[in-house]
Amino acid sequence: MVALTSAAGVVGFLSEPDPAIQAFALERLNETIESVWTEVSGSIGIIEALYEDENFSHRELAALVLSKVYYQLQEYNEAMVFALGAGKYFDIENADEYEETIVAKCIDTYISLCALHNPPKPASSTDRATSSEYGDSTNGASATLGSPTTPFTQSHLPSKSLLSREDETAWDTSVPGGGNAGVPGAHPHPLTLSTHTKKSLQSVIRRIFRSCYEVGAYKQVVGIAVEARNMDIMRQAILQSTQDEKGKGKGKSAVTSSPSQTEELMEYVLDICLNVVQERGLRNQILKLVLELLNDIPNPDYFAIARCVVYLDQHSMASDILQQLVRKGDGRSLAVAYQLSFDLYENGTQEFLQKVMEELPESDDVEEKEEPKLNGDAVRPSTPQPNENENAAESEQLLSELQDSAGPPATVLPSRTKPQPENEDQKKAFASIRSILRGTKSIELNLEFLFRSSRSDKAILNKVRDSLEARNSIFHTSVTFSNAFMNAGTTVDSFFRENLEWLGKAVNWSKFTATAALGVIHRGNLGQGQKLLDPYLPKENANASQGSPYSQGGSLYALGLIYTNHGTNVLDYLQRQFKATEEEVVKHGGALGLGLAGMATGSESIYEDLKNVLYQDSAINGEAVGTAMGLVMLGTGNVRVLEDMLQYSHDTQHEKIVRGLAMGMALVMYARQEAADELINGLLEDADPALRYGGIMTVALAYCGSGSNKAVRKLLHVAVSDVSDDVRRAAVMSLGFVLFRKPGSVPRMVELLSESYNPHVRYGATMALGIACAGTGLDEAIDLLEPMTKDSVDFVRQGAFIALAMIMVQQNEAMNPKVNTIRKQLQKSIADRHEDAMAKFGCALALGIIDAGGRNCTIGLQTQTGNLNMTAIVGMAVFTQYWYWFPLTHFLALAFTPTAVIGVDQDLEVPSFKFHSNTRPSMFDYPPEQEVKTEEAPEKIKTAVLSTTAQAKRRKLAKDRQARRDSMEVDPTPTTPKPDAEGSAEDKMETDGDDNVVDTAKLAEEKDGASAAKKKVEREKVGYELENMSRVLPGQIKYISFGEGRYQPVKKPTGGVVLLEDTQYGESKQLLEMKARKKTAPLAPAPGQTTGNGSTTRDTDMADAGAVSAAGGAAAAAGVLTAIDEDEEGAQEAPVPDEFEVSEDEGDVE
């Protein structure tokens, strides 16, 4: 049929009384509406009249024509309503632009309709519903944890408060048009739609869902259900996916094959729930639904369940799952139970894990019997490891078997209702699960990995030490931090023992920091931690003047660092020492140690002890105690604690105490999100800038990793409006905490702030980039930070150096070509005599961070499974307080995460096997160590000969010839004249320079050039084998495969500990040797211990240096650090054993 060129005639037919002619006109207009809609638009009233005439047979066709005209007029709301009235004429399967637009509009309206019937619920009410539904019983101390009430509940919030706004999707039904009248692009309010239109909308949505099910697009349905808050639709989509999978006969796929359709869908739901959904109440509803569905599936994904139960704090369900798996009895189920236990430990708090263990069946003391095993019958491998040939004294003095625990583990009285294990195998399995949940197994394996794979570069440390004057306390402290970070968790502390003279220059708080650094270096050394620190720890019933209080306080701090988030064995000891001492410095260190070891335990007794010291109103103690109270009550949201802290922050006059309490309140609200809004707004309205600072840190910690838009808006608003530089700096810095799951968005957000006139805002921008982009090597962040290393303000340069190191940690030249330039810049700046002290401090920290943990650690604020890494986030938050108090810098070590794949079999032993990395070896290799330039002899160059010298030489030669002629009557046989020694040397030099000197440097260069050319010719092969317990970077995980070998992982590897199913279980196997556990050491003599002649260690005569040497360098270091600082005028440093030298053959001393 010929297309219409004008619609005038056809439009005229619409006014005819004959319905057949009207129907014919509508059909013709529908076919050519895109070209004639301008003419038809003038007759909309006539077509609407036809649509409203219920006796007209083609009223649905009229609705379709109206919809298309309104669509062309960009009135999409009316277009959607008439399309819904078109019935069968509206074909959603058609892929034209009109249909796609109307379908999108229908989905938006459906979402708003569902959201109207499912309004947002406060997170606190969801928490209460969850706890009551699952029968969660809590003690009286934590009864208030889910309460939404905070000290600011009665306060009237300002109308412009961004965090207190009602949800933006709420509908005001009193406004005509649902509050959307006149808003371009807004969809109509559901209440303005007729009942018939709503039914048609439901019908269209059902058709859309059916079409999605037919093609397997379940994720689209789930996405709509999440936005609509409709749990029924989500349940239907997941169950439909399961049924379709069963119908196709796929069943559960093997581990090595691709995951099943339902597993992928569940992973997608969990991903958007934890990373996209910003409202905590909705997130809890989704997780409850997922948890319910996972338990109904015949072969549930236990690892997805673990993520849900940890987030919802359902310890009873976690315990039940572990018991079910153990009772199945087969090897694979046991391996899954162990892997589940490792995941629970990685993501759970001490309080949660303790409750899980309490509900497990009794296992007597099997775990203690299993401890002495050194990885089964492992034999020493033939290939040496990097640390195998280290100084033997270092290994023997500082490492020993982890089974020599500082004390027996705290036993939990068995409940009468506890089920009993059915047999010895189950009893052994539950004992192993307890060992994993306590963390001893994970920490032991990570310690072993960090020790055996340590690649820390002593040349860099020595250069930092030589570049900074040790008598300046800030420089001495910066070297301490650099050493601690570079060797964090490796137990390699030889730098201290090799630099006793430098160590002896530490006085007062520098000594406190140096002693605490041992805790960073030995972090995780649970079996030997207290024993290693014994020379420094305060002695019970000892003379108060014995030893330096700074080393005693630092040792308590170090003990907390070693047992971070795992303080079962040392909490009683720390609490006893904290209450017993009267020294402020010792109390300061004890408070920090208690906070670290008791992190997130919610212990009322520890909190009361800390509060009693707080009320003494000591500025030195108050800052540490305020932070420690927050660490112990981490994430509990306890109202009584908040009221106590807030009240005292208003009563005290000490700014340090207020700042400590402000940080503590932020820690109490960790990950509470909306539940913290009242506290946040109350703190931000306070007149005290220290409390406003606490409000900003509460935003950072309450919304950490959420990407919350309202939190970001609040932070940006404060960053440009507050009158306090400290508050503005913290606001910009906190963007990094909120957005660290979206690192790519942070550079764009802080780009303008990095050019602010205010240096505090610029510093905040550097730290925001460092926190959010840590370990990513993100080019956009580096491009912003590089110019800031040349900023005119010293602390901005400091922040830029630290942030660059955080971003570049574990990067090599293949991953980011700028890493070598940045390393050279750091070393150049630290050696520059004209550089400011603050910038040099930042350089020293940066050089330690970039090689963290012997180059085997990254900074990970989320776990390998995608959950928030509580310990790391808290460590990073407290680390940023180094601005006020340098000893808090050590907290950064809590954010260091080992990057390894550690395979463990069903017996929790570490087998020797290899897995494949489908990359070039250089892609993820260690960066090269710094070349140490040896002292070379001066280059021989041709000596310049003056004309007068040459003339004098000629005259002298002529005289000698004349003298010989005169003395001899017969001329001798012609011989070469022998000039004087100087002339001979000069001639020789000239001859050698011309002919005989072999320039070894040039030869080396030629050799290197030839080898480089050869390497280029032999292009690197893609793919290589890695030994178990090897470094595997987060970006390398996706290239890892286990092939078809004997050991197969029970889940897709995510890094960290991976449980392996032994397909040849029962046959002989080769195990890796546990080097860190193999080393044994005698206990270092305590400082002040009486020697044979009655003198103390501090006063030991240097003639007895040999005895000290035999005891090991660690004892000497202890003597230096524990020496009491002189208080007389002019005394600048502690006594140093100047004549003492570390013996070269110390390793041979038995």
XYZ file of N, CA and C in Angstrom, residues 793-887:
285
model
N 53.877 23.126 50.790
C 53.674 22.857 52.216
C 54.189 21.459 52.542
N 54.962 21.364 53.636
C 55.643 20.106 53.934
C 54.684 18.956 54.239
N 53.601 19.202 54.992
C 52.741 18.070 55.343
C 51.894 17.608 54.156
N 51.712 18.455 53.147
C 51.042 17.997 51.924
C 51.969 17.037 51.170
N 53.251 17.383 51.120
C 54.219 16.471 50.486
C 54.273 15.153 51.259
N 54.221 15.253 52.574
C 54.208 14.042 53.402
C 53.036 13.136 53.035
N 51.845 13.719 52.950
C 50.669 12.929 52.590
C 50.774 12.338 51.199
N 51.346 13.095 50.262
C 51.492 12.603 48.887
C 52.436 11.401 48.840
N 53.537 11.468 49.603
C 54.478 10.345 49.628
C 53.812 9.096 50.196
N 53.106 9.257 51.318
C 52.455 8.101 51.956
C 51.384 7.513 51.031
N 50.588 8.387 50.398
C 49.521 7.913 49.515
C 50.091 7.188 48.300
N 51.167 7.713 47.732
C 51.791 7.039 46.581
C 52.257 5.636 46.965
N 52.834 5.511 48.158
C 53.297 4.189 48.589
C 52.118 3.238 48.776
N 51.015 3.735 49.338
C 49.830 2.880 49.516
C 49.323 2.383 48.167
N 49.285 3.264 47.191
C 48.758 2.885 45.876
C 49.714 1.945 45.154
N 51.010 2.149 45.344
C 52.018 1.381 44.612
C 52.481 0.119 45.335
N 51.873 -0.198 46.479
C 52.322 -1.386 47.199
C 52.160 -2.621 46.317
N 53.217 -3.411 46.250
C 53.288 -4.654 45.472
C 53.179 -4.437 43.962
N 53.412 -3.240 43.492
C 53.418 -3.009 42.042
C 54.841 -3.167 41.508
N 54.967 -3.763 40.343
C 56.275 -3.817 39.693
C 56.207 -3.059 38.371
N 57.311 -3.026 37.664
C 57.377 -2.198 36.460
C 56.453 -2.712 35.367
N 56.200 -4.022 35.348
C 55.290 -4.572 34.326
C 53.852 -4.144 34.600
N 53.489 -4.020 35.871
C 52.122 -3.630 36.215
C 51.929 -2.120 36.117
N 52.946 -1.366 36.532
C 52.870 0.096 36.460
C 54.269 0.641 36.234
N 54.552 1.172 35.047
C 55.921 1.617 34.737
C 56.420 2.749 35.619
N 55.528 3.434 36.331
C 55.956 4.583 37.136
C 56.531 4.184 38.484
N 56.470 2.910 38.832
C 56.840 2.525 40.186
C 58.320 2.784 40.460
N 59.196 2.541 39.464
C 60.619 2.789 39.687
C 60.907 4.263 39.876
N 60.227 5.107 39.092
C 60.403 6.553 39.248
C 59.994 7.005 40.636
N 58.897 6.467 41.130
C 58.415 6.862 42.457
C 59.366 6.375 43.535
N 59.880 5.157 43.406
C 60.845 4.664 44.391
C 62.095 5.541 44.431
N 62.596 5.908 43.248
C 63.783 6.770 43.210
C 63.491 8.139 43.810
N 62.291 8.641 43.555
C 61.941 9.948 44.105
C 61.899 9.904 45.630
N 61.367 8.818 46.192
C 61.319 8.689 47.642
C 62.722 8.651 48.232
N 63.613 7.884 47.605
C 64.977 7.789 48.126
C 65.744 9.093 47.946
N 65.450 9.805 46.880
C 66.107 11.089 46.664
C 65.637 12.116 47.689
N 64.328 12.137 47.962
C 63.790 13.127 48.895
C 64.284 12.882 50.317
N 64.413 11.613 50.701
C 64.819 11.331 52.077
C 66.295 11.655 52.288
N 67.067 11.649 51.205
C 68.489 11.977 51.319
C 68.764 13.458 51.097
N 67.760 14.206 50.729
C 67.925 15.637 50.447
C 68.033 16.406 51.757
N 69.155 17.068 51.974
C 69.364 17.792 53.230
C 68.470 19.011 53.354
N 67.963 19.479 52.240
C 67.133 20.679 52.265
C 65.656 20.348 52.417
N 65.310 19.065 52.430
C 63.908 18.682 52.568
C 63.474 18.863 54.021
N 62.210 19.242 54.214
C 61.688 19.456 55.561
C 61.525 18.133 56.307
N 61.565 18.225 57.643
C 61.489 17.019 58.465
C 60.179 16.278 58.262
N 59.066 17.017 58.139
C 57.772 16.347 57.984
C 57.711 15.540 56.696
N 58.253 16.117 55.627
C 58.255 15.404 54.346
C 59.160 14.175 54.420
N 60.297 14.296 55.113
C 61.190 13.143 55.259
C 60.515 12.037 56.070
N 59.744 12.449 57.069
C 58.984 11.463 57.850
C 58.031 10.694 56.928
N 57.354 11.413 56.057
C 56.466 10.759 55.098
C 57.206 9.833 54.154
N 58.411 10.250 53.733
C 59.224 9.402 52.848
C 59.610 8.099 53.539
N 60.022 8.203 54.795
C 60.436 7.004 55.530
C 59.257 6.034 55.664
N 58.084 6.565 56.025
C 56.897 5.712 56.107
C 56.589 5.087 54.755
N 56.714 5.895 53.699
C 56.382 5.406 52.357
C 57.295 4.268 51.935
N 58.593 4.375 52.254
C 59.526 3.317 51.872
C 59.232 2.029 52.630
N 58.685 2.138 53.846
C 58.274 0.931 54.558
C 56.980 0.361 54.018
N 56.029 1.235 53.679
C 54.714 0.777 53.211
C 54.818 0.099 51.848
N 55.613 0.655 50.950
C 55.664 0.139 49.572
C 56.274 -1.267 49.534
N 57.055 -1.626 50.574
C 57.625 -2.974 50.676
C 57.048 -3.708 51.884
N 55.788 -3.474 52.190
C 55.184 -3.976 53.429
C 55.283 -5.496 53.538
N 55.587 -5.946 54.761
C 55.592 -7.382 55.032
C 56.562 -8.160 54.177
N 57.752 -7.607 53.962
C 58.727 -8.302 53.119
C 58.284 -8.404 51.681
N 57.541 -7.380 51.212
C 56.998 -7.311 49.846
C 55.959 -8.401 49.573
N 55.333 -8.892 50.634
C 54.335 -9.952 50.477
C 52.966 -9.552 50.998
N 52.782 -8.266 51.322
C 51.499 -7.800 51.847
C 50.969 -6.651 51.003
N 49.661 -6.591 50.915
C 49.006 -5.437 50.310
C 48.121 -4.798 51.368
N 47.538 -3.664 51.046
C 46.604 -3.013 51.961
C 45.202 -3.373 51.488
N 44.517 -4.214 52.240
C 43.200 -4.700 51.813
C 42.128 -4.308 52.800
N 41.275 -3.342 52.438
C 40.193 -2.919 53.322
C 38.954 -3.796 53.161
N 38.999 -4.728 52.220
C 37.949 -5.745 52.166
C 38.609 -7.111 52.035
N 37.917 -8.126 52.539
C 38.494 -9.465 52.563
C 38.496 -10.051 51.152
N 39.148 -11.211 51.030
C 39.210 -11.869 49.728
C 37.829 -12.281 49.238
N 36.890 -12.487 50.188
C 35.545 -12.892 49.786
C 34.617 -11.707 49.568
N 35.123 -10.486 49.726
C 34.331 -9.304 49.402
C 33.688 -8.609 50.578
N 33.803 -9.152 51.793
C 33.244 -8.497 52.967
C 34.181 -7.392 53.459
N 33.672 -6.550 54.333
C 34.512 -5.522 54.930
C 35.559 -6.183 55.822
N 36.798 -5.746 55.681
C 37.875 -6.246 56.540
C 37.937 -5.342 57.767
N 37.241 -5.754 58.812
C 37.077 -4.894 59.986
C 38.419 -4.458 60.564
N 39.323 -5.399 60.757
C 40.610 -5.071 61.367
C 41.374 -4.065 60.524
N 41.358 -4.250 59.214
C 42.101 -3.351 58.328
C 41.506 -1.947 58.325
N 40.179 -1.851 58.280
C 39.531 -0.538 58.246
C 39.801 0.216 59.544
N 39.692 -0.484 60.661
C 39.966 0.156 61.954
C 41.429 0.579 62.039
N 42.327 -0.298 61.589
C 43.742 0.061 61.606
C 44.037 1.291 60.770
N 43.431 1.367 59.589
C 43.655 2.531 58.722
C 43.085 3.796 59.359
N 41.906 3.684 59.988
C 41.279 4.869 60.596
C 42.112 5.400 61.751
N 42.601 4.510 62.602
C 43.408 4.967 63.737
C 44.781 5.436 63.251
N 45.308 4.814 62.200
C 46.590 5.267 61.639
C 46.532 6.733 61.225
N 45.406 7.171 60.678
C 45.325 8.563 60.230
C 45.447 9.545 61.392
N 45.312 9.052 62.631
C 45.471 9.923 63.803
C 46.936 10.157 64.149
N 47.873 9.588 63.365
C 49.290 9.872 63.601
C 49.569 11.367 63.483
N 48.661 12.077 62.799
C 48.774 13.537 62.680
C 48.930 14.173 64.063
N 48.262 13.586 65.065
C 48.309 14.130 66.421
C 49.267 13.363 67.323
N 49.463 12.076 67.062
C 50.216 11.237 67.996
C 50.929 10.135 67.218
N 52.267 10.259 67.083
C 53.044 9.365 66.231
C 52.921 7.876 66.581
N 52.876 7.475 67.866
C 52.808 6.024 68.137
C 51.614 5.317 67.494
